[in-house]
Tab-separated table of N, CA and C in Angstrom:
chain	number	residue	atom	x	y	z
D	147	UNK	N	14.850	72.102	-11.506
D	147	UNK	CA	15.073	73.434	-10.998
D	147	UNK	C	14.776	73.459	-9.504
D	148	UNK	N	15.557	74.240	-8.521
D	148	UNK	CA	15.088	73.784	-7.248
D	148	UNK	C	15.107	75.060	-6.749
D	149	UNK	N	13.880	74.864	-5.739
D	149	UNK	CA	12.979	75.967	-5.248
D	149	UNK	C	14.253	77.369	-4.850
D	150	UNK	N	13.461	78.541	-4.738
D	150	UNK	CA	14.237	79.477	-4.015
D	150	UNK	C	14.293	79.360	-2.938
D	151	UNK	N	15.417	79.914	-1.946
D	151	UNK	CA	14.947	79.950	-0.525
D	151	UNK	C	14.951	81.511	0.143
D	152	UNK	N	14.031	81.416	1.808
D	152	UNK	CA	13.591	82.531	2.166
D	152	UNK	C	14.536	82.701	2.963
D	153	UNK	N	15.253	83.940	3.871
D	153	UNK	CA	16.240	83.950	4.969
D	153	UNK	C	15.104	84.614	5.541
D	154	UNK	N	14.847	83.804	7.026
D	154	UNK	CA	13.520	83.696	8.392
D	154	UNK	C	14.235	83.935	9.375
D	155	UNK	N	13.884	84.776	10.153
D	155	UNK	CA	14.460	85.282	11.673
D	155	UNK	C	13.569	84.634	12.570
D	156	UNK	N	13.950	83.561	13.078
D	156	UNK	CA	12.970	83.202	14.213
D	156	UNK	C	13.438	83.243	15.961
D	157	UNK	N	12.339	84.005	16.745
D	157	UNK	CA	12.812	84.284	17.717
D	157	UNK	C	12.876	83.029	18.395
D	158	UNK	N	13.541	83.200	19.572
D	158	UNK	CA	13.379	81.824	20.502
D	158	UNK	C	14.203	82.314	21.545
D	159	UNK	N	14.052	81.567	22.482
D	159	UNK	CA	15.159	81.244	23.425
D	159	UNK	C	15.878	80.107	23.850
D	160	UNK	N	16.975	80.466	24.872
D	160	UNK	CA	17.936	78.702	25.046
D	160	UNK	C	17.496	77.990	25.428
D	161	UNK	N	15.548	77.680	26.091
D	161	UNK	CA	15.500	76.357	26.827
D	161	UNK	C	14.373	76.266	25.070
D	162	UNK	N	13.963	76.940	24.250
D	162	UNK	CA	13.375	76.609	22.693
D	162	UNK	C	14.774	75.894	22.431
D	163	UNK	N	15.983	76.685	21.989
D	163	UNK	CA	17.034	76.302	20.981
D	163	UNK	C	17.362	75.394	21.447
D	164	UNK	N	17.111	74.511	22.690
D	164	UNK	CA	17.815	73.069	23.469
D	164	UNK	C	16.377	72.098	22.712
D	165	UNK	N	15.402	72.458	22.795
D	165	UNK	CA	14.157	71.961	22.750
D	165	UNK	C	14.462	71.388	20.946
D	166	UNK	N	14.601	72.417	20.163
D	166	UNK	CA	14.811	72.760	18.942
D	166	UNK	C	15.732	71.403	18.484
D	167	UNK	N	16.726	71.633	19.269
D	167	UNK	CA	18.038	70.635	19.031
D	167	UNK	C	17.529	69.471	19.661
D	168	UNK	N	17.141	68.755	20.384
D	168	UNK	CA	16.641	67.626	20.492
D	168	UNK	C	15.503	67.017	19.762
D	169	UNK	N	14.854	68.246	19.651
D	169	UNK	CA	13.746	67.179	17.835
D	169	UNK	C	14.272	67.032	16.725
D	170	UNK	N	15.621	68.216	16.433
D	170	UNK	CA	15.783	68.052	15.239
D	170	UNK	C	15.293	69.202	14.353
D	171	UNK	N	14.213	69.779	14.814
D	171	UNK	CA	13.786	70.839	14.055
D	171	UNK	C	12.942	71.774	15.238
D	172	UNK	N	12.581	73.208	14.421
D	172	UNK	CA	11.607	74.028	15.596
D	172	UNK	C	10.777	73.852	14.760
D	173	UNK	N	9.348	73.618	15.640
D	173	UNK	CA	8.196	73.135	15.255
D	173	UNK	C	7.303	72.070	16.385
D	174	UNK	N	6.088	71.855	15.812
D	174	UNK	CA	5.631	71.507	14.701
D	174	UNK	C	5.130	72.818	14.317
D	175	UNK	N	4.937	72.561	12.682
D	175	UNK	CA	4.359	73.855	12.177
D	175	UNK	C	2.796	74.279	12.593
D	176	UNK	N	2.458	75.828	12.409
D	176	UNK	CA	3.126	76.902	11.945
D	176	UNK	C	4.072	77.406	12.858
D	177	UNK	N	5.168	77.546	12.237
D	177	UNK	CA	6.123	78.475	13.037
D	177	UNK	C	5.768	79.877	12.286
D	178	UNK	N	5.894	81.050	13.668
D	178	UNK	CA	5.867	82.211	13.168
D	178	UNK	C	7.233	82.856	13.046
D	179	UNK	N	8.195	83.353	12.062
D	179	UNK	CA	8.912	84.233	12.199
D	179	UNK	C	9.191	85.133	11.455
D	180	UNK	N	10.116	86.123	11.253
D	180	UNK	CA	9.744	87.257	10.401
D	180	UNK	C	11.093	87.587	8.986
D	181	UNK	N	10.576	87.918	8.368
D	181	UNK	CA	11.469	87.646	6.271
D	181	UNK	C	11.135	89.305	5.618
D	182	UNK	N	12.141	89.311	5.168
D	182	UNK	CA	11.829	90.567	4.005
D	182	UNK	C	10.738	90.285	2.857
D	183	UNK	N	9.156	90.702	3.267
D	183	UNK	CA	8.503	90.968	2.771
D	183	UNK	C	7.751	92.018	2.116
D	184	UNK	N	6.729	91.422	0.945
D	184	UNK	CA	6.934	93.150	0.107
D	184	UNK	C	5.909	93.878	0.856
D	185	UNK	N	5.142	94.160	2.237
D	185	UNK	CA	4.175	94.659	3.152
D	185	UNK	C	5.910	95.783	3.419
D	186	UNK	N	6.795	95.018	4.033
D	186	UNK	CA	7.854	95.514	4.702
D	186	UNK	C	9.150	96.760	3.181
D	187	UNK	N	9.138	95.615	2.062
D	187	UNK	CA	9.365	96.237	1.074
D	187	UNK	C	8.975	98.018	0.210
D	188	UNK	N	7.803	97.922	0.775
D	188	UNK	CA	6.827	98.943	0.109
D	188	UNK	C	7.242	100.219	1.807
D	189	UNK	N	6.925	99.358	3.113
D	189	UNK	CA	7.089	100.411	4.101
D	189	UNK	C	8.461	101.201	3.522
D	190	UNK	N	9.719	100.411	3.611
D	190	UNK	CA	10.961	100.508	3.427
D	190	UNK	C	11.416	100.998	2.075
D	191	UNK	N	10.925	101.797	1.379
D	191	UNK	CA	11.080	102.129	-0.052
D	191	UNK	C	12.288	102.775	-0.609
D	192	UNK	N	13.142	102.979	0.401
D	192	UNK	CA	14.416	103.431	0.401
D	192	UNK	C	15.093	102.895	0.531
D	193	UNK	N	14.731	101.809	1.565
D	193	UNK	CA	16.009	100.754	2.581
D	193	UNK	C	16.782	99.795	0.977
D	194	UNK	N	17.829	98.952	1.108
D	194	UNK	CA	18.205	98.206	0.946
D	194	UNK	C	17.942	97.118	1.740
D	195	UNK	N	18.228	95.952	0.441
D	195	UNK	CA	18.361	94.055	1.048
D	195	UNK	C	18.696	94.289	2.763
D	196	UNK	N	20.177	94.800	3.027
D	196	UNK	CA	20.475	95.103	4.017
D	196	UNK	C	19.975	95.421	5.208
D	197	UNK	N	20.085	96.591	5.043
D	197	UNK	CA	18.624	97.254	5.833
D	197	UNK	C	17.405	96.532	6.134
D	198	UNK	N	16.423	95.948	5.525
D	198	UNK	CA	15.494	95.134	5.493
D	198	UNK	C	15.597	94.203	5.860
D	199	UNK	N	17.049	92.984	5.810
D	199	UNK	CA	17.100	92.247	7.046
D	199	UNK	C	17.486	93.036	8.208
D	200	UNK	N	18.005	93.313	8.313
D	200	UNK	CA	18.098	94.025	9.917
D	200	UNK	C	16.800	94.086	10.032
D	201	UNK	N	15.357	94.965	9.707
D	201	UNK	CA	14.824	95.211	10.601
D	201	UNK	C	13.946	94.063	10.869
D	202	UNK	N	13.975	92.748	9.787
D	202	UNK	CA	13.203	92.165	10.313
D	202	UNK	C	13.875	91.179	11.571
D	203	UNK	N	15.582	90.952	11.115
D	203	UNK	CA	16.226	90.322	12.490
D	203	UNK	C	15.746	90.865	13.837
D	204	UNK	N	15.671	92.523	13.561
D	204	UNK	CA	15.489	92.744	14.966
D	204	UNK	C	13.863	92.973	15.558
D	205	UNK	N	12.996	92.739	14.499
D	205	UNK	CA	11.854	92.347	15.451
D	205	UNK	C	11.529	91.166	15.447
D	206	UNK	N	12.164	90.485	15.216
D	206	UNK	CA	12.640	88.639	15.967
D	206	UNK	C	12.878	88.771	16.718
D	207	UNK	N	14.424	89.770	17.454
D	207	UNK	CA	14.646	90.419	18.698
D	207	UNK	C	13.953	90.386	19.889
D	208	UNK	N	12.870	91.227	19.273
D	208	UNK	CA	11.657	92.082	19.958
D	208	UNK	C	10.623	90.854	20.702
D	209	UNK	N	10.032	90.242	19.306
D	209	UNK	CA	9.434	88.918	20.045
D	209	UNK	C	10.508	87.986	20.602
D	210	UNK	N	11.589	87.462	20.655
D	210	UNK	CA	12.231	86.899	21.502
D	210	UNK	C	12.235	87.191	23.263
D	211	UNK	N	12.129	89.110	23.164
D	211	UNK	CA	11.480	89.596	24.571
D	211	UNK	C	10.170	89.571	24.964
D	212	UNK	N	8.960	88.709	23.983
D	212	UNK	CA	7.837	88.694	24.587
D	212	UNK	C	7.947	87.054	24.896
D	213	UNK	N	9.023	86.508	24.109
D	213	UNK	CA	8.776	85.092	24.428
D	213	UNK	C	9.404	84.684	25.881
D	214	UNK	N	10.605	85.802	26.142
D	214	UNK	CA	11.110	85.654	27.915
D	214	UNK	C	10.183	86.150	28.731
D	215	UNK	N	9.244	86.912	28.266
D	215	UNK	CA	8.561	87.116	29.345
D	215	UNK	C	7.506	85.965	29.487
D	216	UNK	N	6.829	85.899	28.596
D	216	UNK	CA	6.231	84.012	28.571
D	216	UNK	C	6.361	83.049	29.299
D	217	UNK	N	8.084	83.385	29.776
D	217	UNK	CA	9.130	81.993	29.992
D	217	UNK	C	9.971	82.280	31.187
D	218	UNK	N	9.387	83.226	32.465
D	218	UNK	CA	10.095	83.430	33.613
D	218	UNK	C	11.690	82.536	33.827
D	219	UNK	N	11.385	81.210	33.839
D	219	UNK	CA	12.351	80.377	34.064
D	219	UNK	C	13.637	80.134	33.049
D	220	UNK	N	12.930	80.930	31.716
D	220	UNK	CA	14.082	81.251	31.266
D	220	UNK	C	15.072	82.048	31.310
D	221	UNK	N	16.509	81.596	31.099
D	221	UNK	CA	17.468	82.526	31.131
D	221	UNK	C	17.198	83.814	30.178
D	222	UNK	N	17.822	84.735	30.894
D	222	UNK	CA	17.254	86.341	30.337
D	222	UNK	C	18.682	86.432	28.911
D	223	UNK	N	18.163	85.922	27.867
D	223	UNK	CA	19.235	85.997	26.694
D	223	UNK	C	18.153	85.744	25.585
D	224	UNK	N	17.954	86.913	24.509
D	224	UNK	CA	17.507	86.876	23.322
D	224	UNK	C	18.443	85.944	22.413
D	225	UNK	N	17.468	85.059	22.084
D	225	UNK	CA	17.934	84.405	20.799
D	225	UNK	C	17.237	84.559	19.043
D	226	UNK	N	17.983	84.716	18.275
D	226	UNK	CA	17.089	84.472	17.051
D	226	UNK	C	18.344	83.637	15.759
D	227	UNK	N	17.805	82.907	15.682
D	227	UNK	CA	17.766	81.810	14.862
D	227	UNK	C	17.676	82.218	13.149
D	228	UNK	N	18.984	82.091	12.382
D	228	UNK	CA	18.481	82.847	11.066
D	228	UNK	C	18.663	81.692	10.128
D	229	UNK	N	17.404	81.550	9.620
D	229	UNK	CA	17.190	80.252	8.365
D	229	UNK	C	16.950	79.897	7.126
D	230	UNK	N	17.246	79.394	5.726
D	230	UNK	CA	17.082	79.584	5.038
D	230	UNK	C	16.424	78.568	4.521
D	231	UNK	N	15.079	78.817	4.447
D	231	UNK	CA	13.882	77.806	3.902
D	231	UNK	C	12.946	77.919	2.918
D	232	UNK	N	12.325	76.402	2.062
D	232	UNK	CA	11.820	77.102	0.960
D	232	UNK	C	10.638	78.129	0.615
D	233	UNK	N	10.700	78.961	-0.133
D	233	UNK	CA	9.507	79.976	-0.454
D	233	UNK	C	8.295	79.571	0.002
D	234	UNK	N	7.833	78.253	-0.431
D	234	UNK	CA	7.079	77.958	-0.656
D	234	UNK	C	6.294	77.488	0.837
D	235	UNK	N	7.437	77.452	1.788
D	235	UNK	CA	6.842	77.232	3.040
D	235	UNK	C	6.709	78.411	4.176
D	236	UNK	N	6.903	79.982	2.952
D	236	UNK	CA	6.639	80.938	3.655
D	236	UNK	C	5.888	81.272	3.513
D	237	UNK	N	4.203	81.858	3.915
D	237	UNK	CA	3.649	82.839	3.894
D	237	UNK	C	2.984	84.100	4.643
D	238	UNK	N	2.271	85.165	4.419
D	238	UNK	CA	2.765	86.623	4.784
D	238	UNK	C	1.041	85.946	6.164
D	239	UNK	N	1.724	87.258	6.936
D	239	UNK	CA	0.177	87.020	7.791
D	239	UNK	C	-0.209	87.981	7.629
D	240	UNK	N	-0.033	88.962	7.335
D	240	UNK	CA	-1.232	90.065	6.859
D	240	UNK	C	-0.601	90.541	6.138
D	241	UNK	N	-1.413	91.924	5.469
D	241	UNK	CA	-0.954	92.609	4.368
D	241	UNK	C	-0.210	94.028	5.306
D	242	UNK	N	-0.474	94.664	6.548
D	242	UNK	CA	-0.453	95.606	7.064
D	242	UNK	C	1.339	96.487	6.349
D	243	UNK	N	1.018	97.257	6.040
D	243	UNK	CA	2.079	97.941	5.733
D	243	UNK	C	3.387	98.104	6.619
D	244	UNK	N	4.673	97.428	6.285
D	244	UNK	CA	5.431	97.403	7.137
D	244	UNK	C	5.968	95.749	7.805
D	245	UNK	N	4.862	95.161	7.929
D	245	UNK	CA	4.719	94.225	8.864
D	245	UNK	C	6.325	93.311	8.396
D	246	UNK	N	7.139	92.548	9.009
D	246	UNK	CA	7.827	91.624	8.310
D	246	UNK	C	7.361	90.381	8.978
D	247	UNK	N	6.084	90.214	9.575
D	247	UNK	CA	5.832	88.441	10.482
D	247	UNK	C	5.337	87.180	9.187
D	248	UNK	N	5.971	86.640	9.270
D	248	UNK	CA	5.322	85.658	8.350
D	248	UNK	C	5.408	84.148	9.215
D	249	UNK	N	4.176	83.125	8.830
D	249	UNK	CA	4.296	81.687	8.977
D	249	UNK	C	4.751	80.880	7.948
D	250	UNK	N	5.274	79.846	8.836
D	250	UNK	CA	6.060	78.978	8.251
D	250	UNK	C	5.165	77.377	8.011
D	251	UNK	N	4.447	77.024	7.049
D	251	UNK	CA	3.796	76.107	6.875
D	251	UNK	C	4.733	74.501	7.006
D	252	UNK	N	6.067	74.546	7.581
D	252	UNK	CA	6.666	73.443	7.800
D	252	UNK	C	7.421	73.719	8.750
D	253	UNK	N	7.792	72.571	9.849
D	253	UNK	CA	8.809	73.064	10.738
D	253	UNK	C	10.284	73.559	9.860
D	254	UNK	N	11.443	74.596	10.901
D	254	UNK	CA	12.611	74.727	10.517
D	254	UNK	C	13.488	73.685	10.814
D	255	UNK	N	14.224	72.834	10.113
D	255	UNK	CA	14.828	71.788	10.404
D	255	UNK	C	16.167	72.403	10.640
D	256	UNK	N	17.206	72.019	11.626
D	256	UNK	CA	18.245	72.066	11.981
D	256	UNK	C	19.843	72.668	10.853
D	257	UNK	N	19.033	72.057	10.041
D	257	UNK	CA	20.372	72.018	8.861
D	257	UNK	C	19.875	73.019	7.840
D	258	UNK	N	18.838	73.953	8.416
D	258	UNK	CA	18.421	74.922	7.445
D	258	UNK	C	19.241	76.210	7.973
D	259	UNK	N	19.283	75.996	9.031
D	259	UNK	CA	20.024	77.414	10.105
D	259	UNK	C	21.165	77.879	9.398
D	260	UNK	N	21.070	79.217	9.073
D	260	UNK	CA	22.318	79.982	8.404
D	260	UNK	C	23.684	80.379	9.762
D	261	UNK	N	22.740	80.658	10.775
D	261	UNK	CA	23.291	81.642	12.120
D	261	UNK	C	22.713	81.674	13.050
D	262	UNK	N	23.232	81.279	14.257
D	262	UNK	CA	22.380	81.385	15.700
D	262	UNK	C	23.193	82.910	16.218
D	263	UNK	N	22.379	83.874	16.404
D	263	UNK	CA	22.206	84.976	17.215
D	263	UNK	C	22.037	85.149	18.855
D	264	UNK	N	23.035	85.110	19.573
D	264	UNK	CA	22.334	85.151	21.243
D	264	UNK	C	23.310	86.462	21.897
D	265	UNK	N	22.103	86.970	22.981
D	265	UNK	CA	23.069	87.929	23.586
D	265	UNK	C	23.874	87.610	24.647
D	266	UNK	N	24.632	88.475	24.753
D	266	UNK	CA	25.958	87.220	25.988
D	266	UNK	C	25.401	87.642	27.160
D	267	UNK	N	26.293	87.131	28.053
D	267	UNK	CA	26.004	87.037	29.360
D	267	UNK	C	25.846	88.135	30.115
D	268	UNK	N	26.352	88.826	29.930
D	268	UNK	CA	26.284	90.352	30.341
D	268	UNK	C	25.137	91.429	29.969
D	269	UNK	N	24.511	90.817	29.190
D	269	UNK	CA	23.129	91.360	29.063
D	269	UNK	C	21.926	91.095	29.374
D	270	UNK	N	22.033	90.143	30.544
D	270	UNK	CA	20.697	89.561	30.830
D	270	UNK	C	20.110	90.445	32.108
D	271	UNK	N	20.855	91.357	32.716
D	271	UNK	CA	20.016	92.578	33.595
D	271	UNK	C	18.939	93.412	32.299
D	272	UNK	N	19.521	93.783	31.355
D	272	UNK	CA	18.965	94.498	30.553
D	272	UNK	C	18.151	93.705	29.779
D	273	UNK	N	17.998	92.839	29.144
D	273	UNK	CA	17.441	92.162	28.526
D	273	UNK	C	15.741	91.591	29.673
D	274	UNK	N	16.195	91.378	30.767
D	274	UNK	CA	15.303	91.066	31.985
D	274	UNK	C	14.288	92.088	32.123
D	275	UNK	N	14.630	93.759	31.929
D	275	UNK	CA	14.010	94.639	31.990
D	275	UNK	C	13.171	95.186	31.006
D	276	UNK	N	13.930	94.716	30.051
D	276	UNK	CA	13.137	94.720	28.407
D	276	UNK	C	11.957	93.621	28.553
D	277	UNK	N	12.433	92.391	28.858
D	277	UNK	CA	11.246	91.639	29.072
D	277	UNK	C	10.359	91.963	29.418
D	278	UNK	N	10.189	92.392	30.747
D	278	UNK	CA	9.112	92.791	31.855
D	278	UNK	C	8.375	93.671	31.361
D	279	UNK	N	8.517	94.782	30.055
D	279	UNK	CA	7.982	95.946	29.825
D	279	UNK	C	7.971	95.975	28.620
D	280	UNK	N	8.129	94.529	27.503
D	280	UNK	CA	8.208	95.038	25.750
D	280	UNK	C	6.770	95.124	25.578
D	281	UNK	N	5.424	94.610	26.319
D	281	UNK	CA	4.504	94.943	26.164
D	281	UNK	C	3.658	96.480	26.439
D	282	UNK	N	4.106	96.849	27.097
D	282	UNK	CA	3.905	98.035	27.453
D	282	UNK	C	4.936	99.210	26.586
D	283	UNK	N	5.720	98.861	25.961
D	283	UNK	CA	6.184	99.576	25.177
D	283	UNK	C	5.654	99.648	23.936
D	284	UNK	N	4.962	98.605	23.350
D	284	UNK	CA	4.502	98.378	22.326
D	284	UNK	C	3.040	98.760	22.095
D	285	UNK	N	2.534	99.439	23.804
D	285	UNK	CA	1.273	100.110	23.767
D	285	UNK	C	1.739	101.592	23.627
D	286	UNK	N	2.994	101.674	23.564
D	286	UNK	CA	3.193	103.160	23.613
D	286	UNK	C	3.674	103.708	24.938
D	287	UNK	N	4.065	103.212	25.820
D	287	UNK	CA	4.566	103.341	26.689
D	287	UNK	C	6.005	104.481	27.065
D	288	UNK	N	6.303	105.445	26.996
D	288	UNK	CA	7.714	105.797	26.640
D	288	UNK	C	8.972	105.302	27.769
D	289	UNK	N	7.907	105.269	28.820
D	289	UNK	CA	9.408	104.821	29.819
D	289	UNK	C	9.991	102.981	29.255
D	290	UNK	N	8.573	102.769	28.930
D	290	UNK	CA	9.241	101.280	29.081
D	290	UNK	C	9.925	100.623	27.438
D	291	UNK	N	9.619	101.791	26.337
D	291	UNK	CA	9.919	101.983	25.038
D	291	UNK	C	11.711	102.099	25.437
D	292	UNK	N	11.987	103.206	26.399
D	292	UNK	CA	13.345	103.542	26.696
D	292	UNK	C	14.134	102.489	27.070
D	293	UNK	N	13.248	101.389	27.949
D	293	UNK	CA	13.792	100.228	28.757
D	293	UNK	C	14.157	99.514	27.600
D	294	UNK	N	13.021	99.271	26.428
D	294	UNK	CA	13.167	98.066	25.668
D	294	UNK	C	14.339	98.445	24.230
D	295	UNK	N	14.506	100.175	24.698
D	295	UNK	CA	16.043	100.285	23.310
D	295	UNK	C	16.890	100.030	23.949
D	296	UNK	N	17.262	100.103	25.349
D	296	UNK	CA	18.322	99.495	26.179
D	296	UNK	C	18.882	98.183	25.751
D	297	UNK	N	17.703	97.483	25.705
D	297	UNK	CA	18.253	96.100	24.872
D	297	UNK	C	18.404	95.724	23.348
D	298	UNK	N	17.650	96.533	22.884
D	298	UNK	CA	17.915	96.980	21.312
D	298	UNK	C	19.078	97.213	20.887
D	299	UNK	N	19.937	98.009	21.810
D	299	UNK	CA	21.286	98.730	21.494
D	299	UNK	C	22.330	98.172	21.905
D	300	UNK	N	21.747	96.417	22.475
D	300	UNK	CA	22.977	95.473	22.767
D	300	UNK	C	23.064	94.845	21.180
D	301	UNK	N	23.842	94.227	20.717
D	301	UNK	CA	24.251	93.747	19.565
D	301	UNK	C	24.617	92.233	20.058
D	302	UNK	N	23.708	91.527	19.426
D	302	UNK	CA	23.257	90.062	19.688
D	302	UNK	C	24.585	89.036	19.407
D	303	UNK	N	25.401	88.417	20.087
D	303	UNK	CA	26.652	87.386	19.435
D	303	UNK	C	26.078	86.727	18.524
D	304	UNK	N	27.151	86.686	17.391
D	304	UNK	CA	26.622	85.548	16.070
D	304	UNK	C	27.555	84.068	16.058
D	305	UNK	N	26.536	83.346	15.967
D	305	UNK	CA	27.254	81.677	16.400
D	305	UNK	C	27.067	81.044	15.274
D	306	UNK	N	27.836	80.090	14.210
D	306	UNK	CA	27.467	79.414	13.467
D	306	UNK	C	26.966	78.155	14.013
D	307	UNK	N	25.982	77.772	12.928
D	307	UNK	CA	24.980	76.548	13.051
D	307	UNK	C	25.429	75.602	13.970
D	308	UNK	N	26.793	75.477	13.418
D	308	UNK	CA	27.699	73.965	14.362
D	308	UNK	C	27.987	74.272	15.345
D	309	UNK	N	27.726	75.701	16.297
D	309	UNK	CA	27.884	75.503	17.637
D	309	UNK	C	27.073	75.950	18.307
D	310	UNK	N	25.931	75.304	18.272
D	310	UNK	CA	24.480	75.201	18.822
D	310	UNK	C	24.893	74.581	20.382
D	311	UNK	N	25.708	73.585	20.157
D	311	UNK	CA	25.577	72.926	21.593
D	311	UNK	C	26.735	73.759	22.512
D	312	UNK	N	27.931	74.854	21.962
D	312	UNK	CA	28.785	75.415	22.505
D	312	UNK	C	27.685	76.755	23.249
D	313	UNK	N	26.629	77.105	22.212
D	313	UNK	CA	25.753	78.019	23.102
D	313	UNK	C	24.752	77.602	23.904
D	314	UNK	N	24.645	76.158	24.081
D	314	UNK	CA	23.503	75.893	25.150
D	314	UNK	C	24.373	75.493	25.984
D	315	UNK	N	25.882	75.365	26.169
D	315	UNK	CA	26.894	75.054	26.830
D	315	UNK	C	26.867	73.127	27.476
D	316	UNK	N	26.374	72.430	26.191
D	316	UNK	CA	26.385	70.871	25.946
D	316	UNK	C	27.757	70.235	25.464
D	317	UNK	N	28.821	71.285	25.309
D	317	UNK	CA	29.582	70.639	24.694
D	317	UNK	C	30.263	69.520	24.845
């Protein structure tokens, strides 16, 4: 019988997803990224499957803008990475109601990737500004809350697995 698997939103960006692609996998473990969990299940008591990935894709999103800010030298483009890995190498990091973050007790290997997610080129003014201020939005901030739906309300390009190197532009 072979294991179930989890679908994991992991944030990153293109100099991670180049990094990623030259080991072979993202890692070493723990990787943190975020899954329809029942913390998120119980918040969401209405939502659908649907629904519930979305919101955890998009606070992959979200940390993808704390990871550009991390990463000055990176290009201003949210990436998230959607993977399907076993259960057994997911678990929850807290119980907090809502939460969807979970670790990943093994790296994500390459050939687990369902979908690479990146925003195009035209969004990296906005995405730049989201950076600079997702922390301060996340204290409650409202101006910089406004900055960071700016980039919320871009809709991320979806790339299949096999053209990883067409989006780091290796081809």
């Amino acid at each position: 019988m072979s294991e179930s698997l989890v679908r994991v939103y992991l944030p990153a960006t293109l100099p991670s997803l180049a990094a990623a692609r030259a080991a072979g996998e993202f890692g070493p473990a723990p990787v943190t990224a975020h899954a329809v969990t029942p913390a998120l299940r119980e918040w969401y008591v209405e939502g659908d499957e649907e629904e519930l990935e979305y919101v955890a894709f998009t606070r992959a999103a979200q940390d993808a803008l704390r990871l550009l800010r991390a990463d000055p030298s990176a290009p201003r483009r949210r990436v998230v990475v959607s993977a399907d890995v076993p259960s057994s190498s997911v678990k929850s990091t807290d119980q907090e109601l809502g939460t969807s973050t979970v670790r990943l007790t093994a790296p994500i290997e390459l050939r687990t990737i369902a979908a690479l997610h990146v925003d195009e080129d035209d969004a990296e003014t906005v995405v730049a500004a989201a950076s600079d201020v997702v922390e301060e939005a996340a204290a409650g901030d409202p101006d910089a809350q406004f900055t960071v739906d700016g980039a919320e309300d871009m809709e991320l390009l979806w790339f299949a697995p096999t053209e990883i190197d067409d989006v780091l532009g290796t081809t």
